């Protein structure tokens, strides 16, 4: 069985109004290193603003459209409002 796996690690730590996160870059790079060691193709995005985050997610969706397995690892702040989940760039 062969398959292509596209993974994207996104890390945001440098927030202006809601507190800086200390370990997001380390967490994302650790996940990337471990997944690469076992043969997965990955891309790392660090401290993305809203435009870069949207671009990275669109790129991921396009690149992973034919993949059997796809994963986004996000280290950063998120919020849930009225049952909807949001990533905070």
CSV table of N, CA, C and O in Angstrom, one decimal:
chain,number,residue,atom,x,y,z
A,1,UNK,N,0.8,-1.2,0.0
A,1,UNK,CA,0.0,0.0,0.0
A,1,UNK,C,0.9,1.2,0.0
A,1,UNK,O,1.8,1.3,0.8
A,2,UNK,N,0.6,2.2,-0.9
A,2,UNK,CA,1.4,3.4,-0.9
A,2,UNK,C,0.4,4.6,-0.7
A,2,UNK,O,-0.7,4.5,-1.1
A,3,UNK,N,0.9,5.6,-0.1
A,3,UNK,CA,0.1,6.8,0.1
A,3,UNK,C,1.0,7.9,0.4
A,3,UNK,O,2.1,7.8,0.7
A,4,UNK,N,0.4,9.1,0.1
A,4,UNK,CA,1.2,10.4,0.3
A,4,UNK,C,0.5,11.0,1.6
A,4,UNK,O,-0.7,11.1,1.7
A,5,UNK,N,1.4,11.5,2.4
A,5,UNK,CA,0.9,12.2,3.6
A,5,UNK,C,1.4,13.6,3.6
A,5,UNK,O,2.6,13.8,3.4
A,6,UNK,N,0.6,14.6,3.7
A,6,UNK,CA,1.0,15.9,3.8
A,6,UNK,C,0.6,16.4,5.2
A,6,UNK,O,-0.5,16.4,5.6
A,7,UNK,N,1.6,16.9,5.9
A,7,UNK,CA,1.4,17.5,7.2
A,7,UNK,C,1.8,18.9,7.3
A,7,UNK,O,2.8,19.3,6.6
A,8,UNK,N,1.2,19.7,8.1
A,8,UNK,CA,1.6,21.1,8.2
A,8,UNK,C,1.6,21.4,9.7
A,8,UNK,O,0.6,21.1,10.4
A,9,UNK,N,2.7,21.9,10.2
A,9,UNK,CA,2.8,22.3,11.6
A,9,UNK,C,2.8,23.8,11.6
A,9,UNK,O,3.5,24.5,10.9
A,10,UNK,N,1.9,24.4,12.3
A,10,UNK,CA,1.8,25.9,12.4
A,10,UNK,C,1.9,26.3,13.9
A,10,UNK,O,1.3,25.7,14.7
A,11,UNK,N,2.8,27.2,14.1
A,11,UNK,CA,3.1,27.7,15.4
A,11,UNK,C,3.0,29.2,15.5
A,11,UNK,O,3.6,29.9,14.7
A,12,UNK,N,2.2,29.7,16.4
A,12,UNK,CA,2.1,31.1,16.7
A,12,UNK,C,2.4,31.3,18.2
A,12,UNK,O,1.8,30.7,19.0
A,13,UNK,N,3.3,32.3,18.4
A,13,UNK,CA,3.6,32.5,19.8
A,13,UNK,C,3.6,34.0,20.2
A,13,UNK,O,3.5,34.3,21.4
A,14,UNK,N,3.8,34.9,19.2
A,14,UNK,CA,4.1,36.3,19.5
A,14,UNK,C,2.8,37.1,19.4
A,14,UNK,O,2.6,37.8,18.4
A,15,UNK,N,1.9,37.0,20.4
A,15,UNK,CA,0.6,37.7,20.4
A,15,UNK,C,0.8,39.1,21.0
A,15,UNK,O,1.5,39.2,22.0
A,16,UNK,N,0.1,40.0,20.5
A,16,UNK,CA,0.2,41.4,21.0
A,16,UNK,C,-0.7,41.6,22.3
A,16,UNK,O,-0.3,42.3,23.2
A,17,UNK,N,-1.9,41.1,22.3
A,17,UNK,CA,-2.9,41.5,23.3
A,17,UNK,C,-3.3,40.3,24.2
A,17,UNK,O,-4.0,40.6,25.2
A,18,UNK,N,-2.8,39.1,24.0
A,18,UNK,CA,-3.3,38.0,24.8
A,18,UNK,C,-2.2,37.1,25.4
A,18,UNK,O,-2.4,36.0,25.7
A,19,UNK,N,-1.1,37.7,25.5
A,19,UNK,CA,0.0,36.9,26.1
A,19,UNK,C,0.8,36.0,25.2
A,19,UNK,O,0.3,35.3,24.4
A,20,UNK,N,2.1,36.1,25.3
A,20,UNK,CA,3.0,35.4,24.5
A,20,UNK,C,3.1,33.9,25.0
A,20,UNK,O,3.2,33.7,26.2
A,21,UNK,N,3.1,33.0,24.1
A,21,UNK,CA,3.2,31.6,24.4
A,21,UNK,C,4.7,31.2,24.3
A,21,UNK,O,5.4,31.5,23.3
A,22,UNK,N,5.2,30.5,25.3
A,22,UNK,CA,6.7,30.2,25.4
A,22,UNK,C,7.1,29.0,24.6
A,22,UNK,O,8.3,29.0,24.1
A,23,UNK,N,6.3,28.0,24.4
A,23,UNK,CA,6.8,26.7,23.8
A,23,UNK,C,6.3,26.3,22.5
A,23,UNK,O,6.5,25.2,22.0
A,24,UNK,N,5.5,27.2,21.8
A,24,UNK,CA,4.9,26.8,20.6
A,24,UNK,C,5.9,26.4,19.5
A,24,UNK,O,5.7,25.4,18.8
A,25,UNK,N,6.9,27.2,19.3
A,25,UNK,CA,7.9,26.9,18.3
A,25,UNK,C,8.6,25.6,18.6
A,25,UNK,O,8.8,24.8,17.7
A,26,UNK,N,9.0,25.4,19.9
A,26,UNK,CA,9.6,24.1,20.2
A,26,UNK,C,8.7,22.9,20.0
A,26,UNK,O,9.1,21.9,19.5
A,27,UNK,N,7.4,23.1,20.3
A,27,UNK,CA,6.4,22.0,20.1
A,27,UNK,C,6.3,21.7,18.7
A,27,UNK,O,6.3,20.5,18.3
A,28,UNK,N,6.1,22.7,17.8
A,28,UNK,CA,6.0,22.5,16.4
A,28,UNK,C,7.2,21.9,15.8
A,28,UNK,O,7.1,20.9,14.9
A,29,UNK,N,8.4,22.3,16.1
A,29,UNK,CA,9.6,21.8,15.5
A,29,UNK,C,9.8,20.4,16.0
A,29,UNK,O,10.3,19.5,15.3
A,30,UNK,N,9.5,20.1,17.3
A,30,UNK,CA,9.6,18.7,17.8
A,30,UNK,C,8.7,17.7,17.0
A,30,UNK,O,9.1,16.6,16.6
A,31,UNK,N,7.5,18.2,16.8
A,31,UNK,CA,6.5,17.3,16.1
A,31,UNK,C,7.0,17.1,14.6
A,31,UNK,O,7.0,16.0,14.1
A,32,UNK,N,7.5,18.2,14.0
A,32,UNK,CA,8.0,18.1,12.6
A,32,UNK,C,9.2,17.1,12.6
A,32,UNK,O,9.2,16.2,11.7
A,33,UNK,N,10.1,17.3,13.5
A,33,UNK,CA,11.3,16.4,13.5
A,33,UNK,C,10.9,14.9,13.6
A,33,UNK,O,11.4,14.1,12.9
A,34,UNK,N,10.0,14.7,14.6
A,34,UNK,CA,9.6,13.3,14.8
A,34,UNK,C,8.9,12.7,13.6
A,34,UNK,O,9.1,11.5,13.2
A,35,UNK,N,8.0,13.5,13.0
A,35,UNK,CA,7.3,13.0,11.8
A,35,UNK,C,8.2,12.8,10.6
A,35,UNK,O,8.1,11.8,9.9
A,36,UNK,N,9.1,13.7,10.4
A,36,UNK,CA,10.1,13.5,9.3
A,36,UNK,C,11.0,12.3,9.6
A,36,UNK,O,11.3,11.6,8.6
A,37,UNK,N,11.3,12.0,10.8
A,37,UNK,CA,12.1,10.8,11.1
A,37,UNK,C,11.4,9.5,10.7
A,37,UNK,O,12.1,8.5,10.4
A,38,UNK,N,10.1,9.5,10.7
A,38,UNK,CA,9.4,8.3,10.4
A,38,UNK,C,8.9,8.3,8.9
A,38,UNK,O,8.0,7.5,8.6
A,39,UNK,N,9.3,9.3,8.2
A,39,UNK,CA,9.1,9.3,6.7
A,39,UNK,C,7.9,10.2,6.2
A,39,UNK,O,7.6,10.2,5.1
A,40,UNK,N,7.4,11.1,7.1
A,40,UNK,CA,6.3,11.9,6.6
A,40,UNK,C,6.9,13.2,6.0
A,40,UNK,O,7.9,13.7,6.4
A,41,UNK,N,6.2,13.7,5.0
A,41,UNK,CA,6.5,15.0,4.4
A,41,UNK,C,5.8,16.1,5.2
A,41,UNK,O,4.6,16.0,5.4
A,42,UNK,N,6.6,17.1,5.6
A,42,UNK,CA,6.0,18.2,6.4
A,42,UNK,C,6.4,19.5,6.0
A,42,UNK,O,7.4,19.7,5.2
A,43,UNK,N,5.6,20.5,6.4
A,43,UNK,CA,6.0,21.9,6.2
A,43,UNK,C,5.7,22.6,7.5
A,43,UNK,O,4.7,22.4,8.2
A,44,UNK,N,6.6,23.5,7.9
A,44,UNK,CA,6.5,24.2,9.1
A,44,UNK,C,6.3,25.7,8.9
A,44,UNK,O,6.9,26.4,8.1
A,45,UNK,N,5.3,26.3,9.6
A,45,UNK,CA,4.9,27.7,9.5
A,45,UNK,C,5.1,28.3,10.9
A,45,UNK,O,4.4,27.8,11.8
A,46,UNK,N,5.9,29.3,11.1
A,46,UNK,CA,6.1,29.9,12.4
A,46,UNK,C,5.6,31.3,12.4
A,46,UNK,O,5.8,32.1,11.5
A,47,UNK,N,4.9,31.7,13.5
A,47,UNK,CA,4.4,33.0,13.8
A,47,UNK,C,3.8,33.7,12.6
A,47,UNK,O,4.1,34.8,12.1
A,48,UNK,N,2.8,33.0,12.0
A,48,UNK,CA,2.0,33.5,10.9
A,48,UNK,C,1.0,34.5,11.3
A,48,UNK,O,0.3,34.4,12.3
A,49,UNK,N,0.9,35.6,10.5
A,49,UNK,CA,-0.2,36.5,10.7
A,49,UNK,C,-1.4,36.0,10.0
A,49,UNK,O,-1.3,34.9,9.4
A,50,UNK,N,-2.5,36.7,10.0
A,50,UNK,CA,-3.7,36.2,9.4
A,50,UNK,C,-3.6,35.8,8.0
A,50,UNK,O,-4.0,34.7,7.5
A,51,UNK,N,-3.0,36.7,7.2
A,51,UNK,CA,-2.8,36.4,5.7
A,51,UNK,C,-1.9,35.1,5.5
A,51,UNK,O,-2.3,34.3,4.7
A,52,UNK,N,-0.8,35.0,6.2
A,52,UNK,CA,0.1,33.9,6.1
A,52,UNK,C,-0.6,32.6,6.6
A,52,UNK,O,-0.5,31.5,6.0
A,53,UNK,N,-1.4,32.7,7.6
A,53,UNK,CA,-2.1,31.5,8.1
A,53,UNK,C,-3.2,31.0,7.1
A,53,UNK,O,-3.3,29.8,6.8
A,54,UNK,N,-3.9,32.0,6.6
A,54,UNK,CA,-4.9,31.6,5.5
A,54,UNK,C,-4.2,31.0,4.3
A,54,UNK,O,-4.7,30.0,3.7
A,55,UNK,N,-3.1,31.6,3.9
A,55,UNK,CA,-2.3,31.1,2.8
A,55,UNK,C,-1.8,29.6,3.0
A,55,UNK,O,-1.9,28.8,2.2
A,56,UNK,N,-1.3,29.4,4.2
A,56,UNK,CA,-0.8,28.1,4.6
A,56,UNK,C,-1.9,27.1,4.6
A,56,UNK,O,-1.7,25.9,4.1
A,57,UNK,N,-3.1,27.4,5.1
A,57,UNK,CA,-4.2,26.5,5.2
A,57,UNK,C,-4.7,26.2,3.8
A,57,UNK,O,-5.0,25.0,3.4
A,58,UNK,N,-4.8,27.2,2.9
A,58,UNK,CA,-5.2,27.0,1.5
A,58,UNK,C,-4.2,26.1,0.8
A,58,UNK,O,-4.6,25.1,0.0
A,59,UNK,N,-2.9,26.3,1.0
A,59,UNK,CA,-1.9,25.5,0.4
A,59,UNK,C,-2.0,24.1,0.9
A,59,UNK,O,-1.9,23.1,0.1
A,60,UNK,N,-2.2,23.9,2.2
A,60,UNK,CA,-2.3,22.6,2.7
A,60,UNK,C,-3.5,21.8,2.1
A,60,UNK,O,-3.4,20.7,1.7
A,61,UNK,N,-4.6,22.5,2.0
A,61,UNK,CA,-5.8,21.9,1.4
A,61,UNK,C,-5.6,21.4,0.0
A,61,UNK,O,-6.0,20.3,-0.4
A,62,UNK,N,-4.9,22.3,-0.8
A,62,UNK,CA,-4.6,21.9,-2.2
A,62,UNK,C,-3.6,20.7,-2.2
A,62,UNK,O,-3.8,19.8,-2.9
A,63,UNK,N,-2.5,20.8,-1.4
A,63,UNK,CA,-1.5,19.8,-1.5
A,63,UNK,C,-2.0,18.4,-0.9
A,63,UNK,O,-1.5,17.4,-1.3
A,64,UNK,N,-3.0,18.5,0.0
A,64,UNK,CA,-3.4,17.2,0.6
A,64,UNK,C,-4.7,16.6,0.0
A,64,UNK,O,-5.2,15.6,0.5
A,65,UNK,N,-5.2,17.2,-1.0
A,65,UNK,CA,-6.5,16.8,-1.6
A,65,UNK,C,-6.5,15.4,-2.0
A,65,UNK,O,-7.6,14.7,-1.9
A,66,UNK,N,-5.4,14.8,-2.4
A,66,UNK,CA,-5.4,13.4,-2.9
A,66,UNK,C,-4.7,12.5,-1.8
A,66,UNK,O,-4.6,11.3,-2.1
A,67,UNK,N,-4.4,13.0,-0.7
A,67,UNK,CA,-3.7,12.2,0.4
A,67,UNK,C,-4.7,11.3,1.1
A,67,UNK,O,-5.9,11.7,1.3
A,68,UNK,N,-4.3,10.2,1.5
A,68,UNK,CA,-5.1,9.3,2.3
A,68,UNK,C,-5.1,9.8,3.8
A,68,UNK,O,-6.1,9.5,4.5
A,69,UNK,N,-4.0,10.4,4.2
A,69,UNK,CA,-3.9,10.9,5.6
A,69,UNK,C,-3.4,12.4,5.5
A,69,UNK,O,-2.5,12.6,4.8
A,70,UNK,N,-4.0,13.3,6.2
A,70,UNK,CA,-3.6,14.6,6.3
A,70,UNK,C,-3.8,15.1,7.7
A,70,UNK,O,-4.7,14.8,8.4
A,71,UNK,N,-2.8,16.0,8.2
A,71,UNK,CA,-2.9,16.4,9.5
A,71,UNK,C,-2.4,17.9,9.6
A,71,UNK,O,-1.4,18.2,9.0
A,72,UNK,N,-3.1,18.7,10.4
A,72,UNK,CA,-2.6,20.0,10.7
A,72,UNK,C,-2.3,20.0,12.2
A,72,UNK,O,-3.2,19.7,13.0
A,73,UNK,N,-1.1,20.4,12.6
A,73,UNK,CA,-0.8,20.5,14.1
A,73,UNK,C,-0.7,22.0,14.3
A,73,UNK,O,0.2,22.7,13.7
A,74,UNK,N,-1.5,22.5,15.2
A,74,UNK,CA,-1.5,24.0,15.4
A,74,UNK,C,-1.1,24.2,16.9
A,74,UNK,O,-1.7,23.7,17.8
A,75,UNK,N,0.0,25.0,17.1
A,75,UNK,CA,0.4,25.3,18.5
A,75,UNK,C,0.2,26.8,18.6
A,75,UNK,O,0.9,27.6,17.9
A,76,UNK,N,-0.8,27.3,19.4
A,76,UNK,CA,-1.1,28.7,19.5
A,76,UNK,C,-2.4,28.8,20.2
A,76,UNK,O,-3.0,27.9,20.6
A,77,UNK,N,-2.9,30.1,20.3
A,77,UNK,CA,-4.2,30.3,20.9
A,77,UNK,C,-5.3,30.0,19.9
A,77,UNK,O,-5.2,30.1,18.7
A,78,UNK,N,-6.4,29.5,20.5
A,78,UNK,CA,-7.6,29.3,19.8
A,78,UNK,C,-8.8,29.8,20.6
A,78,UNK,O,-8.7,30.1,21.8
A,79,UNK,N,-10.0,29.8,20.0
A,79,UNK,CA,-11.2,30.2,20.7
A,79,UNK,C,-12.4,29.5,20.2
A,79,UNK,O,-12.4,29.1,19.0
A,80,UNK,N,-13.4,29.3,21.0
A,80,UNK,CA,-14.6,28.7,20.6
A,80,UNK,C,-15.7,29.7,20.9
A,80,UNK,O,-15.8,30.2,22.0
A,81,UNK,N,-16.5,30.1,19.9
A,81,UNK,CA,-17.6,31.0,20.0
A,81,UNK,C,-18.8,30.4,19.4
A,81,UNK,O,-18.8,30.0,18.2
A,82,UNK,N,-19.9,30.3,20.2
A,82,UNK,CA,-21.1,29.7,19.7
A,82,UNK,C,-20.9,28.4,19.0
A,82,UNK,O,-21.5,28.1,18.0
A,83,UNK,N,-20.0,27.5,19.6
A,83,UNK,CA,-19.8,26.2,19.0
A,83,UNK,C,-18.9,26.1,17.8
A,83,UNK,O,-18.6,25.1,17.3
A,84,UNK,N,-18.4,27.3,17.4
A,84,UNK,CA,-17.4,27.3,16.3
A,84,UNK,C,-16.0,27.5,16.8
A,84,UNK,O,-15.8,28.3,17.7
A,85,UNK,N,-15.1,26.8,16.3
A,85,UNK,CA,-13.7,26.9,16.7
A,85,UNK,C,-12.9,27.7,15.8
A,85,UNK,O,-13.0,27.6,14.5
A,86,UNK,N,-12.0,28.6,16.3
A,86,UNK,CA,-11.2,29.5,15.6
A,86,UNK,C,-9.7,29.4,16.0
A,86,UNK,O,-9.4,29.3,17.2
A,87,UNK,N,-8.8,29.5,15.0
A,87,UNK,CA,-7.4,29.6,15.3
A,87,UNK,C,-7.1,31.1,15.4
A,87,UNK,O,-7.5,31.9,14.5
A,88,UNK,N,-6.3,31.5,16.3
A,88,UNK,CA,-6.0,32.9,16.5
A,88,UNK,C,-4.5,33.2,16.0
A,88,UNK,O,-3.6,32.8,16.6
A,89,UNK,N,-4.4,33.8,14.8
A,89,UNK,CA,-3.1,34.1,14.3
A,89,UNK,C,-2.3,35.2,15.1
A,89,UNK,O,-2.9,35.9,15.8
